[in-house]
Structure formats: C-alpha cells, structure tokens
Amino acid sequence: MGVRLDMVGIVVSDMKRALDFYRLLGLEIPASANEDHHVEVAGDGVRLAFDTIEIAKSVYGGWEEATGHRIELAFACDDVSALNELYAKMVEHGYEGHREPWDAVWGQRYAIVKDPDGNLISLFV
C-alpha cells in the first residue's frame, strides 16, 4: 500500500478575501468560486483546497481557531527579480509582509507574506 500527497487544505474565514490573495500570487481561480464553501485548485500533482469555517466544523465536528504557525506553503518564483516584484506587489495590495526578501543561508532568495488568515506564505528562488 502506497500513499502520496494529493491535497493541502486551508480553512479560511472569508473565501473571497482568501482567494483574492492567492489569485494575486498567480493561482488561476475563477471569480465564480468566491461564494463557494469549498474550492480546489489543481497544481503540479497536488491540489490546494480552501474551506470555510462552516465546512471545517462539519468535517471535523467542531472548530478551534489555530494559534502559531504550524505549516508553511512555499511558492517557487522564476527568478530573483520575479520574487522581489511579487513580494512588493503583495505588500502594495495591502497584504502584510512578514519578512522582506533576503538571501537565506541555505542559498535561496526568500521572502514571507501573510495570507488574510495569518498563514505564513513563503516565496523562494
């Protein structure tokens, strides 16, 4: 029996607000999804899913607001220029920058922004 990672799910407090953030990152999500309670975006072998708190309650049998940072989503950028421009664009659109672009000790160019629900979203080359 084998397993493979198929989907990463994010619980969101406001679907449109969350989807707008991920659209700005470059994900193709139709505007018609803004009112949905469950949205999936196909990636390169892994789906990214968004669920409202109401859906999470129905699936998990309840809901407790998370605290702290438990998981990282990291998006690869084409090059350093693309990373720097994307970070600047996210901040210009009002999203909170957590760490401005820097050259990490492990050799990557890295930056971190927060999505509307406070999740840390890494950008890297």
PDB file of C-alpha atoms in Angstrom:
ATOM      1  CA  MET A   1       0.000   0.000   0.000  1.00  0.00           C
ATOM      2  CA  GLY A   2       1.433   3.362  -1.007  1.00  0.00           C
ATOM      3  CA  VAL A   3       0.419   6.888  -0.179  1.00  0.00           C
ATOM      4  CA  ARG A   4       1.047  10.176  -1.929  1.00  0.00           C
ATOM      5  CA  LEU A   5       0.345  13.749  -1.017  1.00  0.00           C
ATOM      6  CA  ASP A   6      -2.712  14.770  -3.023  1.00  0.00           C
ATOM      7  CA  MET A   7      -4.155  17.883  -1.393  1.00  0.00           C
ATOM      8  CA  VAL A   8      -3.340  20.616   1.118  1.00  0.00           C
ATOM      9  CA  GLY A   9      -6.367  22.277   2.682  1.00  0.00           C
ATOM     10  CA  ILE A  10      -6.635  25.748   4.181  1.00  0.00           C
ATOM     11  CA  VAL A  11      -9.542  26.851   6.370  1.00  0.00           C
ATOM     12  CA  VAL A  12     -10.481  30.450   5.574  1.00  0.00           C
ATOM     13  CA  SER A  13     -12.619  32.982   7.392  1.00  0.00           C
ATOM     14  CA  ASP A  14     -13.596  34.848   4.203  1.00  0.00           C
ATOM     15  CA  MET A  15     -13.496  32.881   0.944  1.00  0.00           C
ATOM     16  CA  LYS A  16     -13.314  35.842  -1.465  1.00  0.00           C
ATOM     17  CA  ARG A  17     -10.644  37.591   0.566  1.00  0.00           C
ATOM     18  CA  ALA A  18      -8.537  34.422   0.704  1.00  0.00           C
ATOM     19  CA  LEU A  19      -8.991  33.639  -2.993  1.00  0.00           C
ATOM     20  CA  ASP A  20      -8.066  37.207  -3.977  1.00  0.00           C
ATOM     21  CA  PHE A  21      -4.743  36.779  -2.123  1.00  0.00           C
ATOM     22  CA  TYR A  22      -3.936  33.503  -3.888  1.00  0.00           C
ATOM     23  CA  ARG A  23      -5.027  34.941  -7.251  1.00  0.00           C
ATOM     24  CA  LEU A  24      -2.528  37.768  -6.731  1.00  0.00           C
ATOM     25  CA  LEU A  25       0.124  35.098  -6.100  1.00  0.00           C
ATOM     26  CA  GLY A  26      -0.707  33.774  -9.561  1.00  0.00           C
ATOM     27  CA  LEU A  27      -3.158  30.916  -8.998  1.00  0.00           C
ATOM     28  CA  GLU A  28      -5.932  30.696 -11.545  1.00  0.00           C
ATOM     29  CA  ILE A  29      -9.189  30.697  -9.603  1.00  0.00           C
ATOM     30  CA  PRO A  30     -12.456  31.724 -11.262  1.00  0.00           C
ATOM     31  CA  ALA A  31     -14.403  34.621  -9.722  1.00  0.00           C
ATOM     32  CA  SER A  32     -17.415  32.297  -9.549  1.00  0.00           C
ATOM     33  CA  ALA A  33     -15.654  30.446  -6.707  1.00  0.00           C
ATOM     34  CA  ASN A  34     -15.897  33.464  -4.365  1.00  0.00           C
ATOM     35  CA  GLU A  35     -19.224  32.316  -2.913  1.00  0.00           C
ATOM     36  CA  ASP A  36     -18.361  28.623  -2.646  1.00  0.00           C
ATOM     37  CA  HIS A  37     -17.725  26.892   0.671  1.00  0.00           C
ATOM     38  CA  HIS A  38     -15.104  24.525  -0.812  1.00  0.00           C
ATOM     39  CA  VAL A  39     -12.709  25.434  -3.625  1.00  0.00           C
ATOM     40  CA  GLU A  40      -9.928  23.333  -5.143  1.00  0.00           C
ATOM     41  CA  VAL A  41      -7.092  24.486  -7.359  1.00  0.00           C
ATOM     42  CA  ALA A  42      -5.130  21.917  -9.339  1.00  0.00           C
ATOM     43  CA  GLY A  43      -1.374  22.240  -9.092  1.00  0.00           C
ATOM     44  CA  ASP A  44       1.536  20.229 -10.346  1.00  0.00           C
ATOM     45  CA  GLY A  45       0.395  16.966  -8.783  1.00  0.00           C
ATOM     46  CA  VAL A  46      -1.024  18.476  -5.567  1.00  0.00           C
ATOM     47  CA  ARG A  47      -4.345  20.261  -5.144  1.00  0.00           C
ATOM     48  CA  LEU A  48      -4.713  23.315  -2.932  1.00  0.00           C
ATOM     49  CA  ALA A  49      -8.140  23.448  -1.295  1.00  0.00           C
ATOM     50  CA  PHE A  50      -9.921  26.220   0.578  1.00  0.00           C
ATOM     51  CA  ASP A  51     -12.754  25.549   3.028  1.00  0.00           C
ATOM     52  CA  THR A  52     -14.909  27.930   5.004  1.00  0.00           C
ATOM     53  CA  ILE A  53     -15.030  27.574   8.771  1.00  0.00           C
ATOM     54  CA  GLU A  54     -18.563  26.180   8.388  1.00  0.00           C
ATOM     55  CA  ILE A  55     -17.276  23.334   6.210  1.00  0.00           C
ATOM     56  CA  ALA A  56     -14.420  22.684   8.650  1.00  0.00           C
ATOM     57  CA  LYS A  57     -16.928  22.426  11.504  1.00  0.00           C
ATOM     58  CA  SER A  58     -18.979  19.898   9.573  1.00  0.00           C
ATOM     59  CA  VAL A  59     -15.927  17.801   8.644  1.00  0.00           C
ATOM     60  CA  TYR A  60     -14.080  17.960  11.981  1.00  0.00           C
ATOM     61  CA  GLY A  61     -17.089  18.028  14.278  1.00  0.00           C
ATOM     62  CA  GLY A  62     -16.102  21.458  15.588  1.00  0.00           C
ATOM     63  CA  TRP A  63     -13.601  24.225  15.085  1.00  0.00           C
ATOM     64  CA  GLU A  64     -10.963  25.855  17.224  1.00  0.00           C
ATOM     65  CA  GLU A  65      -9.066  28.859  15.909  1.00  0.00           C
ATOM     66  CA  ALA A  66      -5.442  27.891  15.309  1.00  0.00           C
ATOM     67  CA  THR A  67      -2.596  29.718  17.014  1.00  0.00           C
ATOM     68  CA  GLY A  68       1.016  29.856  15.985  1.00  0.00           C
ATOM     69  CA  HIS A  69       2.463  28.760  12.670  1.00  0.00           C
ATOM     70  CA  ARG A  70       2.134  25.054  12.063  1.00  0.00           C
ATOM     71  CA  ILE A  71       2.711  24.627   8.341  1.00  0.00           C
ATOM     72  CA  GLU A  72       4.399  26.503   5.537  1.00  0.00           C
ATOM     73  CA  LEU A  73       3.226  26.881   1.985  1.00  0.00           C
ATOM     74  CA  ALA A  74       6.140  27.821  -0.254  1.00  0.00           C
ATOM     75  CA  PHE A  75       5.800  29.057  -3.816  1.00  0.00           C
ATOM     76  CA  ALA A  76       8.737  28.888  -6.237  1.00  0.00           C
ATOM     77  CA  CYS A  77       9.344  32.013  -8.295  1.00  0.00           C
ATOM     78  CA  ASP A  78      11.045  32.029 -11.700  1.00  0.00           C
ATOM     79  CA  ASP A  79      13.975  34.194 -10.590  1.00  0.00           C
ATOM     80  CA  VAL A  80      15.121  36.748  -8.013  1.00  0.00           C
ATOM     81  CA  SER A  81      13.526  39.628  -9.902  1.00  0.00           C
ATOM     82  CA  ALA A  82      10.172  37.817 -10.034  1.00  0.00           C
ATOM     83  CA  LEU A  83      10.339  37.103  -6.296  1.00  0.00           C
ATOM     84  CA  ASN A  84      11.167  40.705  -5.413  1.00  0.00           C
ATOM     85  CA  GLU A  85       8.401  42.031  -7.688  1.00  0.00           C
ATOM     86  CA  LEU A  86       5.799  39.586  -6.363  1.00  0.00           C
ATOM     87  CA  TYR A  87       6.610  40.423  -2.749  1.00  0.00           C
ATOM     88  CA  ALA A  88       6.358  44.162  -3.494  1.00  0.00           C
ATOM     89  CA  LYS A  89       3.050  43.644  -5.323  1.00  0.00           C
ATOM     90  CA  MET A  90       1.561  41.680  -2.420  1.00  0.00           C
ATOM     91  CA  VAL A  91       2.536  44.387   0.083  1.00  0.00           C
ATOM     92  CA  GLU A  92       1.310  47.178  -2.239  1.00  0.00           C
ATOM     93  CA  HIS A  93      -2.078  45.431  -2.353  1.00  0.00           C
ATOM     94  CA  GLY A  94      -2.302  45.646   1.431  1.00  0.00           C
ATOM     95  CA  TYR A  95      -1.152  42.177   2.436  1.00  0.00           C
ATOM     96  CA  GLU A  96       1.209  42.005   5.388  1.00  0.00           C
ATOM     97  CA  GLY A  97       4.838  41.314   4.683  1.00  0.00           C
ATOM     98  CA  HIS A  98       6.341  39.071   7.345  1.00  0.00           C
ATOM     99  CA  ARG A  99       9.945  39.125   6.054  1.00  0.00           C
ATOM    100  CA  GLU A 100      11.223  41.192   3.173  1.00  0.00           C
ATOM    101  CA  PRO A 101      13.246  39.369   0.510  1.00  0.00           C
ATOM    102  CA  TRP A 102      16.648  38.204   1.756  1.00  0.00           C
ATOM    103  CA  ASP A 103      19.387  35.807   0.762  1.00  0.00           C
ATOM    104  CA  ALA A 104      18.983  32.830   3.081  1.00  0.00           C
ATOM    105  CA  VAL A 105      21.977  30.950   4.483  1.00  0.00           C
ATOM    106  CA  TRP A 106      20.857  27.798   2.657  1.00  0.00           C
ATOM    107  CA  GLY A 107      21.387  29.534  -0.704  1.00  0.00           C
ATOM    108  CA  GLN A 108      17.886  30.605  -1.704  1.00  0.00           C
ATOM    109  CA  ARG A 109      16.395  34.040  -2.099  1.00  0.00           C
ATOM    110  CA  TYR A 110      13.434  34.038   0.270  1.00  0.00           C
ATOM    111  CA  ALA A 111      10.525  36.260   1.367  1.00  0.00           C
ATOM    112  CA  ILE A 112       7.434  35.677   3.513  1.00  0.00           C
ATOM    113  CA  VAL A 113       3.977  37.277   3.346  1.00  0.00           C
ATOM    114  CA  LYS A 114       0.876  36.585   5.412  1.00  0.00           C
ATOM    115  CA  ASP A 115      -2.348  35.475   3.791  1.00  0.00           C
ATOM    116  CA  PRO A 116      -5.612  37.029   5.059  1.00  0.00           C
ATOM    117  CA  ASP A 117      -5.943  34.337   7.736  1.00  0.00           C
ATOM    118  CA  GLY A 118      -2.424  34.888   9.080  1.00  0.00           C
ATOM    119  CA  ASN A 119      -0.764  31.874   7.431  1.00  0.00           C
ATOM    120  CA  LEU A 120       2.873  32.429   6.510  1.00  0.00           C
ATOM    121  CA  ILE A 121       3.365  32.055   2.768  1.00  0.00           C
ATOM    122  CA  SER A 122       6.949  31.729   1.562  1.00  0.00           C
ATOM    123  CA  LEU A 123       8.245  32.839  -1.807  1.00  0.00           C
ATOM    124  CA  PHE A 124      11.616  31.493  -2.941  1.00  0.00           C
ATOM    125  CA  VAL A 125      14.067  31.015  -5.784  1.00  0.00           C
TER     126      VAL A 125
END
